[in-house]
XYZ file of C-alpha atoms in Angstrom:
715
model
C 8.982 -16.585 -12.811
C 5.554 -15.687 -10.885
C 3.461 -18.062 -8.802
C -0.352 -17.381 -7.327
C -2.717 -18.847 -6.822
C -6.406 -18.409 -6.786
C -9.319 -19.972 -5.378
C -7.196 -22.691 -5.247
C -5.906 -22.862 -8.696
C -2.742 -22.517 -9.350
C -1.159 -19.413 -12.128
C 2.749 -18.796 -13.014
C 3.121 -15.927 -15.343
C 5.959 -16.943 -16.837
C 7.391 -13.162 -18.266
C 7.505 -11.774 -14.532
C 11.206 -10.819 -13.890
C 13.010 -8.363 -15.528
C 14.759 -8.332 -18.808
C 18.338 -8.579 -19.890
C 19.950 -5.261 -22.573
C 20.708 -7.618 -25.875
C 23.561 -5.704 -25.443
C 25.097 -7.610 -22.410
C 28.192 -9.899 -22.200
C 27.445 -13.826 -21.886
C 29.998 -12.462 -18.736
C 27.836 -9.579 -17.646
C 24.577 -12.265 -18.632
C 25.875 -14.786 -15.711
C 27.314 -11.908 -12.928
C 24.276 -10.664 -12.541
C 21.985 -13.546 -12.301
C 24.572 -14.372 -9.894
C 24.444 -10.917 -7.745
C 20.273 -10.465 -8.808
C 17.976 -12.893 -7.404
C 14.754 -12.245 -9.973
C 17.095 -12.042 -13.259
C 18.198 -15.677 -11.519
C 14.270 -17.191 -11.388
C 13.395 -15.609 -14.222
C 12.163 -17.948 -17.278
C 12.056 -16.424 -20.794
C 10.162 -18.998 -22.927
C 10.337 -16.982 -26.223
C 13.365 -14.320 -26.862
C 12.233 -10.901 -27.269
C 8.789 -11.331 -26.504
C 7.460 -8.201 -26.802
C 7.013 -4.833 -27.724
C 8.625 -1.218 -28.460
C 5.652 0.546 -26.113
C 2.760 -1.162 -26.081
C 0.351 -3.886 -27.859
C -2.343 -3.515 -28.817
C -3.808 -7.223 -30.381
C -2.098 -10.890 -30.203
C -3.030 -13.625 -32.469
C -2.258 -17.484 -32.676
C -1.858 -19.342 -36.262
C -4.055 -22.558 -36.920
C -1.062 -24.736 -36.910
C 0.110 -23.607 -33.996
C 3.963 -23.155 -34.549
C 3.356 -18.575 -34.613
C 2.498 -16.964 -32.427
C 1.791 -12.929 -33.710
C 1.297 -9.317 -32.209
C 0.858 -5.959 -33.781
C 2.490 -3.318 -30.839
C 3.787 0.283 -31.478
C 5.517 2.625 -31.680
C 6.698 2.164 -34.557
C 3.737 0.688 -35.943
C 4.559 -2.592 -36.067
C 4.062 -6.521 -37.108
C 5.996 -9.262 -35.188
C 5.845 -12.820 -35.848
C 7.465 -15.559 -32.968
C 8.077 -19.055 -34.396
C 7.911 -21.895 -30.834
C 9.610 -24.208 -32.318
C 12.921 -21.241 -32.231
C 10.747 -19.535 -29.233
C 12.403 -17.124 -30.736
C 11.579 -14.109 -33.227
C 11.217 -14.938 -36.984
C 10.015 -11.459 -39.055
C 9.266 -7.385 -37.445
C 8.156 -5.078 -40.324
C 6.746 -1.934 -39.722
C 3.078 -0.689 -41.044
C 2.627 3.606 -41.969
C -0.009 3.201 -39.015
C -0.978 1.610 -35.921
C -2.952 -1.665 -36.277
C -6.511 -1.439 -35.178
C -6.711 -5.641 -35.800
C -6.102 -8.180 -37.451
C -6.702 -11.942 -39.283
C -4.667 -15.240 -40.422
C -6.619 -16.258 -42.919
C -4.217 -18.942 -43.543
C -2.501 -21.822 -41.598
C 0.441 -20.147 -41.164
C 1.688 -16.250 -41.387
C 1.630 -16.719 -45.269
C -1.756 -14.837 -45.720
C -2.228 -11.758 -43.319
C -4.299 -9.017 -43.171
C -4.443 -5.339 -41.004
C -7.378 -2.605 -40.900
C -4.831 0.818 -39.836
C -6.569 3.382 -37.866
C -5.951 5.692 -41.306
C -8.967 3.596 -43.072
C -6.401 1.113 -45.219
C -6.709 -2.240 -45.314
C -2.931 -4.041 -45.796
C -2.692 -7.652 -47.453
C 0.779 -9.192 -46.665
C 1.734 -12.994 -48.014
C 4.833 -14.554 -46.784
C 7.793 -12.475 -48.314
C 6.127 -9.081 -47.206
C 3.541 -6.372 -48.063
C 1.067 -7.281 -51.080
C -1.292 -4.990 -51.320
C -3.307 -1.715 -49.758
C -6.406 -0.313 -50.596
C -8.851 2.003 -48.323
C -12.914 1.653 -47.112
C -15.064 4.446 -47.126
C -15.285 5.073 -43.093
C -13.123 4.312 -40.432
C -12.920 0.753 -39.124
C -13.213 -0.557 -36.555
C -13.837 -4.692 -36.790
C -13.473 -7.361 -39.036
C -14.105 -10.727 -39.822
C -14.027 -14.046 -43.008
C -16.404 -15.529 -44.319
C -14.542 -18.449 -45.769
C -16.455 -19.511 -48.542
C -17.327 -16.970 -50.537
C -13.683 -14.988 -49.565
C -15.151 -12.239 -48.633
C -14.211 -9.635 -45.941
C -17.400 -7.864 -43.798
C -15.502 -4.365 -41.855
C -17.791 -2.486 -39.583
C -16.553 0.513 -38.566
C -18.075 4.325 -37.116
C -20.677 3.933 -40.007
C -24.719 2.370 -40.376
C -23.254 -0.193 -42.973
C -21.109 -3.022 -43.620
C -18.791 -2.868 -46.209
C -18.028 -6.562 -47.409
C -14.755 -7.240 -50.317
C -14.891 -10.485 -52.167
C -10.873 -11.679 -52.339
C -11.550 -13.491 -55.286
C -12.700 -10.971 -57.961
C -11.161 -8.489 -55.875
C -13.416 -5.775 -55.836
C -16.100 -4.448 -53.360
C -19.922 -5.362 -53.143
C -23.385 -4.541 -52.151
C -22.509 -3.185 -48.741
C -25.246 -4.686 -45.967
C -27.395 -1.708 -44.492
C -28.792 -1.843 -40.495
C -30.541 -0.011 -38.896
C -27.928 0.710 -36.468
C -26.067 4.806 -36.517
C -21.991 3.241 -35.870
C -20.720 -0.649 -35.140
C -18.031 -1.961 -32.653
C -17.727 -5.425 -33.342
C -18.658 -8.936 -35.542
C -18.107 -12.423 -35.241
C -19.078 -15.239 -38.254
C -20.433 -18.669 -36.092
C -17.652 -21.131 -37.462
C -20.517 -23.209 -38.081
C -23.358 -22.327 -40.449
C -21.871 -18.725 -41.460
C -24.196 -16.480 -39.232
C -23.081 -12.569 -39.090
C -23.275 -10.984 -36.224
C -22.619 -7.251 -35.826
C -23.443 -5.152 -32.481
C -24.594 -2.116 -32.181
C -23.325 1.310 -29.970
C -27.623 1.242 -29.644
C -26.632 -1.786 -27.470
C -28.089 -4.588 -29.693
C -26.973 -7.040 -32.243
C -27.867 -7.393 -35.858
C -27.519 -10.944 -36.949
C -27.349 -11.784 -41.115
C -27.265 -14.746 -43.663
C -24.401 -14.079 -45.666
C -26.440 -16.320 -48.625
C -29.084 -14.410 -48.673
C -28.331 -11.053 -47.390
C -31.061 -10.390 -45.121
C -31.194 -9.586 -41.366
C -32.304 -12.298 -39.747
C -33.017 -11.111 -35.988
C -31.788 -8.737 -33.413
C -30.853 -9.074 -29.768
C -31.738 -6.211 -27.346
C -28.335 -6.955 -25.344
C -29.018 -3.354 -23.605
C -32.242 -3.578 -21.901
C -31.621 -7.954 -21.198
C -27.369 -6.461 -19.098
C -29.840 -3.925 -16.428
C -30.487 -6.591 -13.963
C -31.383 -6.400 -10.084
C -28.372 -4.610 -8.575
C -26.966 -3.070 -11.914
C -25.549 0.213 -11.764
C -26.099 1.483 -15.113
C -24.225 5.459 -16.311
C -25.636 5.436 -19.818
C -26.218 2.873 -23.090
C -24.565 -0.298 -22.443
C -22.827 -0.746 -26.113
C -21.808 -3.808 -27.858
C -18.493 -4.118 -27.227
C -17.507 -7.472 -27.110
C -19.548 -10.663 -29.819
C -18.188 -14.264 -30.035
C -19.312 -17.573 -31.236
C -19.504 -20.569 -29.328
C -21.023 -24.544 -31.319
C -23.841 -23.558 -33.671
C -26.110 -22.260 -31.085
C -23.907 -20.572 -28.412
C -22.959 -16.835 -28.469
C -20.850 -13.749 -26.598
C -21.652 -10.990 -25.808
C -19.542 -7.934 -23.837
C -20.985 -4.946 -23.276
C -18.908 -1.378 -22.007
C -20.715 -1.049 -19.062
C -18.759 -4.514 -17.749
C -21.938 -7.162 -17.917
C -21.054 -10.550 -20.722
C -24.445 -11.952 -21.864
C -24.508 -15.627 -23.273
C -27.214 -15.809 -25.883
C -28.951 -19.171 -26.947
C -29.510 -18.527 -30.627
C -33.004 -19.893 -30.436
C -33.915 -17.630 -27.520
C -34.070 -13.096 -27.131
C -33.654 -13.327 -23.600
C -30.076 -14.784 -22.328
C -29.413 -17.952 -20.120
C -26.242 -16.053 -17.733
C -25.786 -12.828 -17.379
C -21.824 -12.136 -15.522
C -21.016 -8.552 -14.484
C -16.906 -7.700 -13.865
C -17.950 -5.339 -11.413
C -15.706 -3.012 -12.528
C -17.823 -0.898 -15.492
C -15.269 -1.113 -17.917
C -16.126 -2.439 -21.233
C -15.070 -6.059 -22.403
C -12.878 -6.667 -25.488
C -12.659 -10.243 -25.223
C -14.320 -13.049 -24.700
C -12.546 -16.630 -25.457
C -14.571 -20.060 -24.543
C -12.484 -23.129 -22.836
C -14.201 -26.117 -24.447
C -12.931 -29.049 -22.487
C -13.742 -27.374 -19.000
C -17.271 -25.601 -20.512
C -15.467 -22.592 -19.445
C -15.451 -18.700 -19.944
C -12.388 -16.126 -20.224
C -13.351 -12.574 -20.587
C -11.430 -9.576 -20.229
C -11.403 -5.969 -19.640
C -8.491 -3.917 -19.136
C -8.144 -4.285 -15.555
C -8.809 -7.871 -15.053
C -9.315 -11.579 -17.056
C -12.202 -14.220 -15.067
C -12.562 -17.163 -16.188
C -15.984 -18.906 -14.677
C -18.499 -21.526 -15.572
C -21.065 -20.774 -19.133
C -23.578 -22.866 -17.654
C -23.895 -21.491 -13.117
C -21.519 -18.640 -13.510
C -19.087 -20.000 -10.177
C -15.621 -18.310 -11.047
C -12.989 -20.595 -11.985
C -10.410 -18.555 -10.935
C -9.040 -14.974 -12.118
C -5.795 -12.527 -13.234
C -4.887 -8.991 -12.334
C -2.362 -8.928 -14.669
C -0.400 -5.027 -13.298
C -0.746 -3.367 -16.983
C -3.656 -2.605 -18.482
C -4.740 -4.818 -21.009
C -5.765 -5.162 -24.604
C -6.116 -8.253 -26.124
C -6.045 -12.103 -24.297
C -5.295 -15.205 -27.110
C -5.709 -18.553 -25.361
C -3.509 -21.249 -27.091
C -5.860 -23.901 -28.657
C -5.838 -27.076 -26.786
C -3.877 -25.764 -23.659
C -3.649 -24.074 -20.626
C -1.581 -21.106 -21.686
C -2.831 -17.538 -22.825
C -0.734 -14.692 -23.752
C -1.726 -10.985 -22.914
C -1.616 -7.504 -24.758
C -0.399 -4.423 -21.868
C 0.032 -1.142 -22.069
C 3.023 -2.319 -20.690
C 6.487 -3.076 -23.515
C 7.010 -6.888 -22.274
C 3.844 -9.339 -23.563
C 2.559 -11.500 -20.361
C 2.810 -15.533 -20.716
C 0.187 -17.517 -18.509
C 0.447 -20.566 -17.669
C -2.661 -22.600 -15.762
C -2.316 -26.592 -15.577
C -6.140 -26.792 -14.439
C -6.896 -25.502 -18.129
C -4.518 -28.142 -19.393
C -0.923 -29.373 -21.085
C 1.364 -26.900 -22.481
C 2.778 -26.614 -25.365
C 4.202 -29.270 -26.978
C 6.907 -27.229 -27.648
C 7.886 -26.431 -24.073
C 5.864 -29.555 -22.503
C 9.362 -29.558 -20.520
C 6.721 -26.131 -18.328
C 4.002 -29.529 -16.916
C 7.388 -31.048 -14.871
C 8.912 -27.233 -13.158
C 4.922 -27.119 -12.527
C 5.652 -30.411 -10.560
C 8.787 -30.172 -9.217
C 7.333 -26.946 -7.484
C 4.657 -28.267 -6.511
C 6.588 -31.425 -4.903
C 9.152 -29.569 -3.483
C 7.352 -25.697 -2.448
C 9.927 -22.894 -2.461
C 10.397 -20.868 0.909
C 8.383 -17.587 0.795
C 10.321 -14.733 0.884
C 9.535 -13.684 4.035
C 10.636 -16.872 5.307
C 14.438 -15.215 4.571
C 14.010 -11.945 6.922
C 13.597 -11.245 10.052
C 10.781 -8.632 11.350
C 12.818 -6.232 14.521
C 10.739 -3.025 15.783
C 13.411 -0.110 16.807
C 14.030 -1.249 20.771
C 15.437 -4.187 19.302
C 17.348 -2.844 16.910
C 18.265 -0.665 20.367
C 19.363 -3.867 22.726
C 21.057 -5.558 19.459
C 22.759 -2.337 19.132
C 22.030 -1.615 15.390
C 20.084 2.020 15.451
C 23.906 2.722 13.149
C 22.142 0.685 9.865
C 18.352 2.938 10.118
C 18.630 3.449 6.543
C 21.273 1.505 4.414
C 20.092 -0.732 2.224
C 20.480 -3.788 5.271
C 17.658 -2.806 7.203
C 13.950 -2.458 4.739
C 11.303 -0.298 6.490
C 8.251 -1.714 6.628
C 4.622 -0.485 9.339
C 5.939 -0.855 13.262
C 9.486 -2.221 11.943
C 12.268 -2.975 9.475
C 13.178 -6.376 7.796
C 16.861 -8.039 7.970
C 18.403 -10.384 6.412
C 18.056 -13.604 8.591
C 21.875 -14.607 9.031
C 22.807 -10.670 9.760
C 20.270 -10.693 12.285
C 21.614 -14.170 13.384
C 25.627 -13.140 13.125
C 24.634 -10.017 15.645
C 21.987 -12.048 17.740
C 25.361 -14.466 19.348
C 27.519 -11.838 19.443
C 25.521 -9.402 21.079
C 24.670 -12.378 23.674
C 27.518 -15.614 23.568
C 26.104 -17.497 26.641
C 22.569 -17.628 24.655
C 23.077 -21.215 24.393
C 23.924 -21.987 28.263
C 20.516 -19.985 29.540
C 19.160 -21.751 25.866
C 20.020 -25.674 27.409
C 19.823 -24.683 31.520
C 15.993 -23.155 30.894
C 15.035 -26.766 29.042
C 16.458 -28.695 31.409
C 15.090 -26.507 34.589
C 11.302 -27.776 32.688
C 12.347 -31.485 32.188
C 12.996 -31.315 35.780
C 9.523 -28.993 37.115
C 8.036 -32.551 33.930
C 9.846 -34.830 36.156
C 8.366 -33.506 38.895
C 4.263 -33.600 38.577
C 3.515 -36.773 40.008
C 4.685 -35.349 43.103
C 2.004 -33.599 45.720
C 1.233 -29.679 44.482
C 1.615 -27.626 46.285
C -0.816 -24.130 45.675
C 2.062 -22.012 43.912
C 1.811 -19.512 41.591
C 3.921 -19.213 38.469
C 6.845 -16.783 37.060
C 4.927 -14.626 34.205
C 2.013 -12.784 34.829
C 1.203 -13.619 38.757
C -1.371 -11.035 39.178
C -3.086 -11.974 36.415
C -3.240 -16.475 38.175
C -4.144 -14.590 41.004
C -7.212 -12.377 39.336
C -8.040 -16.886 38.216
C -7.511 -17.685 41.602
C -10.066 -15.812 43.120
C -12.881 -16.367 40.502
C -12.553 -20.197 41.192
C -12.848 -19.535 44.897
C -15.682 -17.068 45.068
C -17.379 -19.887 42.081
C -19.549 -20.263 45.191
C -20.778 -17.525 45.398
C -21.336 -16.429 42.213
C -25.646 -16.831 40.176
C -25.808 -19.882 38.227
C -25.569 -17.706 34.507
C -22.415 -16.929 36.555
C -21.007 -20.052 37.008
C -20.494 -21.443 33.874
C -18.257 -19.163 33.074
C -16.032 -18.488 36.145
C -15.403 -22.330 35.596
C -13.528 -21.571 32.194
C -12.283 -18.626 33.345
C -10.539 -21.054 35.734
C -9.841 -23.186 33.695
C -7.454 -21.790 31.605
C -4.908 -22.116 34.295
C -5.190 -26.173 34.002
C -5.231 -25.791 29.825
C -2.278 -26.848 28.073
C -2.912 -24.089 25.543
C -2.302 -21.536 27.498
C 0.251 -22.957 29.403
C 2.963 -20.665 27.742
C 1.112 -17.130 28.604
C 2.318 -17.883 32.132
C 5.560 -19.732 30.997
C 6.878 -17.407 28.502
C 8.662 -14.581 30.022
C 7.409 -12.260 26.517
C 3.889 -12.930 27.409
C 3.961 -10.856 30.339
C 1.609 -7.729 30.539
C 2.573 -4.498 32.334
C 0.745 -2.588 33.781
C 1.898 0.632 33.614
C 1.607 0.622 30.336
C -0.713 3.642 29.149
C -2.858 1.348 26.709
C -3.771 -1.161 29.846
C -4.923 1.734 32.094
C -7.486 3.254 29.798
C -8.551 -0.373 28.481
C -8.556 -1.582 31.388
C -10.023 0.967 34.191
C -11.334 -1.602 36.184
C -8.688 -3.197 37.082
C -6.708 -1.066 38.063
C -8.845 -0.148 41.189
C -8.181 -3.210 42.843
C -4.317 -2.836 42.021
C -3.269 -2.383 44.642
C -4.917 -4.521 47.127
C -4.062 -7.116 44.662
C -0.524 -6.293 45.368
C -0.569 -6.844 48.885
C -2.053 -10.313 47.793
C 0.733 -11.354 45.810
C 3.375 -10.465 48.150
C 1.310 -12.531 51.411
C 1.643 -15.929 48.714
C 5.254 -15.098 47.528
C 5.867 -15.378 51.160
C 4.049 -17.641 51.946
C 5.810 -19.324 49.199
C 9.720 -18.791 50.437
C 8.342 -20.100 53.282
C 6.715 -23.933 52.286
C 3.363 -23.252 54.128
C 0.483 -24.994 53.411
C -2.161 -23.022 54.037
C -2.807 -20.427 53.274
C -6.148 -18.005 54.060
C -8.931 -17.333 51.494
C -9.520 -12.816 51.852
C -12.213 -11.138 49.910
C -11.444 -8.567 47.726
C -12.236 -5.317 49.335
C -15.149 -3.638 47.585
C -15.645 -6.404 46.012
C -19.454 -6.504 45.422
C -21.243 -9.184 47.550
C -23.924 -10.076 44.752
C -24.624 -9.330 40.429
C -26.812 -6.790 41.728
C -24.394 -4.181 43.385
C -21.020 -5.671 40.702
C -22.867 -4.143 37.006
C -24.314 -1.267 38.995
C -21.165 -0.425 40.577
C -19.810 -0.986 37.193
C -21.830 1.123 34.644
C -21.549 3.814 37.153
C -17.374 3.901 38.127
C -16.271 2.551 34.072
C -16.406 6.660 32.939
C -14.810 7.919 35.575
C -12.171 5.366 36.021
C -11.931 5.962 32.430
C -11.818 10.088 32.510
C -9.497 9.204 35.988
C -6.824 7.564 34.214
C -6.980 9.951 31.585
C -5.600 13.332 33.749
C -3.184 11.198 35.390
C -1.280 10.150 32.206
C -1.536 13.674 30.975
C -0.579 15.046 34.034
C 2.034 12.401 34.089
C 3.239 13.706 30.423
C 3.230 17.208 31.868
C 5.577 16.628 34.321
C 8.317 13.982 32.362
C 8.291 17.634 29.576
C 8.752 19.601 32.416
C 11.816 18.398 34.234
C 12.666 17.029 30.572
C 13.003 21.239 29.630
C 13.894 22.585 32.993
C 17.420 19.920 32.548
C 17.462 21.465 29.781
C 17.701 24.521 30.375
C 20.277 24.455 33.551
C 22.264 22.597 30.525
C 21.786 25.692 28.276
C 22.836 28.236 30.943
C 24.527 27.334 33.785
C 28.430 25.140 32.553
C 30.727 24.171 35.186
C 34.169 24.930 35.650
C 36.417 21.769 36.038
C 33.798 19.396 34.232
C 36.015 16.496 34.614
C 37.779 17.796 37.922
C 34.947 18.158 39.765
C 32.899 15.601 39.116
C 36.168 13.132 39.782
C 36.451 14.321 43.469
C 32.712 14.410 43.949
C 32.476 10.718 43.047
C 35.489 10.708 45.674
C 34.350 11.993 47.930
C 30.323 10.459 47.906
C 29.280 14.208 46.868
C 29.579 15.461 50.563
C 32.024 18.478 48.581
C 29.112 22.109 46.981
C 30.066 22.042 43.204
C 30.747 25.666 41.781
C 29.522 26.741 37.821
C 30.952 29.347 36.071
C 28.093 31.438 34.244
C 28.339 32.499 30.620
C 28.797 35.816 29.204
C 26.103 38.434 28.491
C 23.570 35.694 30.437
C 21.954 36.530 33.551
C 21.294 34.675 36.390
C 17.867 32.734 36.675
C 17.734 30.849 40.225
C 14.607 29.088 41.971
C 13.657 32.548 43.897
C 13.304 34.234 40.057
C 8.983 32.583 40.249
C 8.368 35.392 43.222
C 9.980 38.188 40.586
C 7.411 36.903 38.086
C 4.277 36.971 40.084
C 5.695 40.772 41.945
C 5.255 41.339 38.268
C 2.240 39.501 36.988
C 0.464 41.549 39.727
C 1.738 45.022 37.351
C -0.550 46.440 35.058
C -0.195 46.598 31.659
C 0.236 49.915 31.642
C 3.596 49.918 34.024
C 4.842 46.946 32.867
C 4.935 47.844 29.113
C 6.388 51.154 29.802
C 9.834 49.318 31.709
C 9.808 47.215 28.554
C 9.951 50.434 26.166
C 12.607 51.909 28.422
C 14.201 48.531 28.443
C 14.932 48.381 25.242
C 14.238 44.344 24.758
C 12.172 41.024 25.308
C 12.463 39.057 28.666
C 11.098 35.666 28.111
C 11.595 33.631 30.642
C 10.354 30.286 32.556
C 8.468 29.575 28.972
C 8.287 26.452 26.972
C 12.384 27.325 24.922
C 13.306 28.015 28.682
C 14.885 31.008 29.502
C 16.439 33.301 27.074
C 16.594 37.144 26.815
C 15.373 38.813 23.079
C 16.408 42.244 21.889
C 14.519 43.771 18.334
C 16.062 45.384 16.354
C 14.146 47.505 13.818
C 16.247 47.413 10.453
C 15.211 50.446 7.722
C 15.770 50.071 3.959
C 18.259 51.598 1.997
C 15.153 53.765 0.692
C 14.484 55.469 4.827
C 17.394 55.938 5.650
C 18.396 57.838 1.274
C 15.269 60.145 2.855
C 16.248 60.414 6.131
C 19.985 61.819 5.070
C 18.195 64.563 2.970
C 16.379 65.714 5.179
C 18.939 66.302 7.877
C 21.159 67.964 4.885
C 17.916 69.985 3.933
C 17.526 71.560 7.645
C 21.243 71.874 7.790
C 21.218 74.134 4.218
C 17.951 75.767 5.474
C 20.217 76.899 9.101
C 22.461 78.030 6.606
C 20.723 81.141 4.357
C 18.621 81.770 7.675
C 18.734 86.040 8.100
C 17.501 87.852 10.866
C 14.987 89.559 11.847
C 16.144 91.996 13.847
C 16.968 95.525 11.761
C 13.066 95.397 11.588
C 12.485 96.514 14.976
C 10.010 99.992 14.881
C 10.154 101.864 17.840
C 7.150 103.938 18.738
C 3.764 103.531 16.533
C 3.688 101.888 13.486
C 1.441 101.246 10.636
C -1.745 99.276 12.939
C -3.542 99.895 15.509
C -1.613 98.939 18.835
C 2.364 99.285 19.929
C 4.887 97.023 19.483
C 7.042 95.587 16.686
C 5.876 94.629 13.360
C 7.252 91.860 11.076
C 6.805 91.869 7.711
């Protein structure tokens, strides 16, 4: 069971919790209840109150004994007996159910409208008859005086089926293209149909003629309402003889008096989702309107919110148990929700024990879940030595820390500091002694915590006379902090100590750091005076403090930006220095190795580090001395051509003093198999050509040849 409070109205979700499978044995059920807290705290009001996949429609019989629900998959109808708190029967269908109605006081007469245009009638024993309507249906209503069923759907006609004669009667012709919903007034039997054009047409079944038309689309648009399309009527419900509520597809609910064409009240859900269910609560004059996301309960006269319910899954239908504070919802989820709201009314007769249960819960409020856990940060885990539990089920990560069991925390805290109670007892005794000395003559004494802040407040009190009249009140309020009991823990508890060296403090308080050194000097002087128990103190004015309001404001305006920039520059410089030291230390550890770490460490400790330490260079590494910087500068002065020539001649690339340390990386290009085969083929070809090459020396001719000149001729 889950308890929530919306607008100071307690709402009990009786279906919250894990559901146990049917095949589980009793022994395993009991064992699971002992281990799992959710199973232990759950309340199964009605056994198997769920559907295989999702539920579409839910109804309660007029006698209040039976609850019927339609769902899928496979399409089925389930009937639950409230007197037995269990499932009475289940019947499967051929197609999904759009909606259904209970014609009798119990489950003996049922009518189902299916998605395939079929209308199915069920009696107490089961299926009775099945017929079909000309167009796809969306809703229907039953007219008790004439035994007529009025079907509306994807047509402009309203089909009438008389159950006494067993035949269709003449249809009612409307001006709408399609009709979404319909309803019949229980007092004077007026028939109303909501159309896709945003109109409501009212018909008199006695004369089969239209008596009025209400334009709800135009009335639903009010100031501040954003409408993206034409609002169609998606829900319709009569209240008494003159009241009527109309829900639109854009998320508005309109309350009408049948004597007026203008709505009395327009309520917006502000979700932009179609309203598919409207119910009235007569005792408190409330309207319960629901879309797929939320159920809102509001006053029908003023529109003031009473409460709301927002389940975890989408809502498809809502049914209020008559004369009680219980309501059922069909959801896009296997489990159908059961909500009990004591403010709406008492529990039904078949579950009257809920009143006693809720009264006990209100008298003895249950501790929240966070009372059983302790929030700890990573620093707390390091102090307790529990960093190895990070990632285990014992620590639940949340925001910047973890949640751990309070029992485990107390146990580890006791083991890590067994004398914590003694220290706590001594502190309490010291506090009692100091409280007893209040009546004695008090010296001007600084607190133990936040001494610099106390000095600042004292200085403001001392210089109160020098301030202008506009700042006297402010200074008086600042000095009263030291004497105010509400702030005494800030100067007594060490957890409230201000760390002025932290980055956050330096950036948020740049002006404070300007006078920090002078304030520390004065703090040291006051501490020395307290140690010697001197009563006389000198009133010193801080150096650089403005003597007038104009100088102070001008100094603050000019120096604030500069101080912030200076603090940022110092923080970046400290961060760079810290990273450089860590990188330098890491490079030394990776490049140098001690020849005898154990012996040399013991010997150095014994001799007070008077002997030098010898290191052995690893094989394949080049020694890097502190004079490497000069060599690096010399290389940087050379031209780019010379440096490239040196790298090509050496065949390797040197990376020294980089972010990853002093390393040497040699790059070797690996050729593919295709390139290797091509090179081998070229070498074989050249070798073959050398073998078959013939000399051309025998073609040398002496004397005059055929050409113009003399010399050697080749062919």
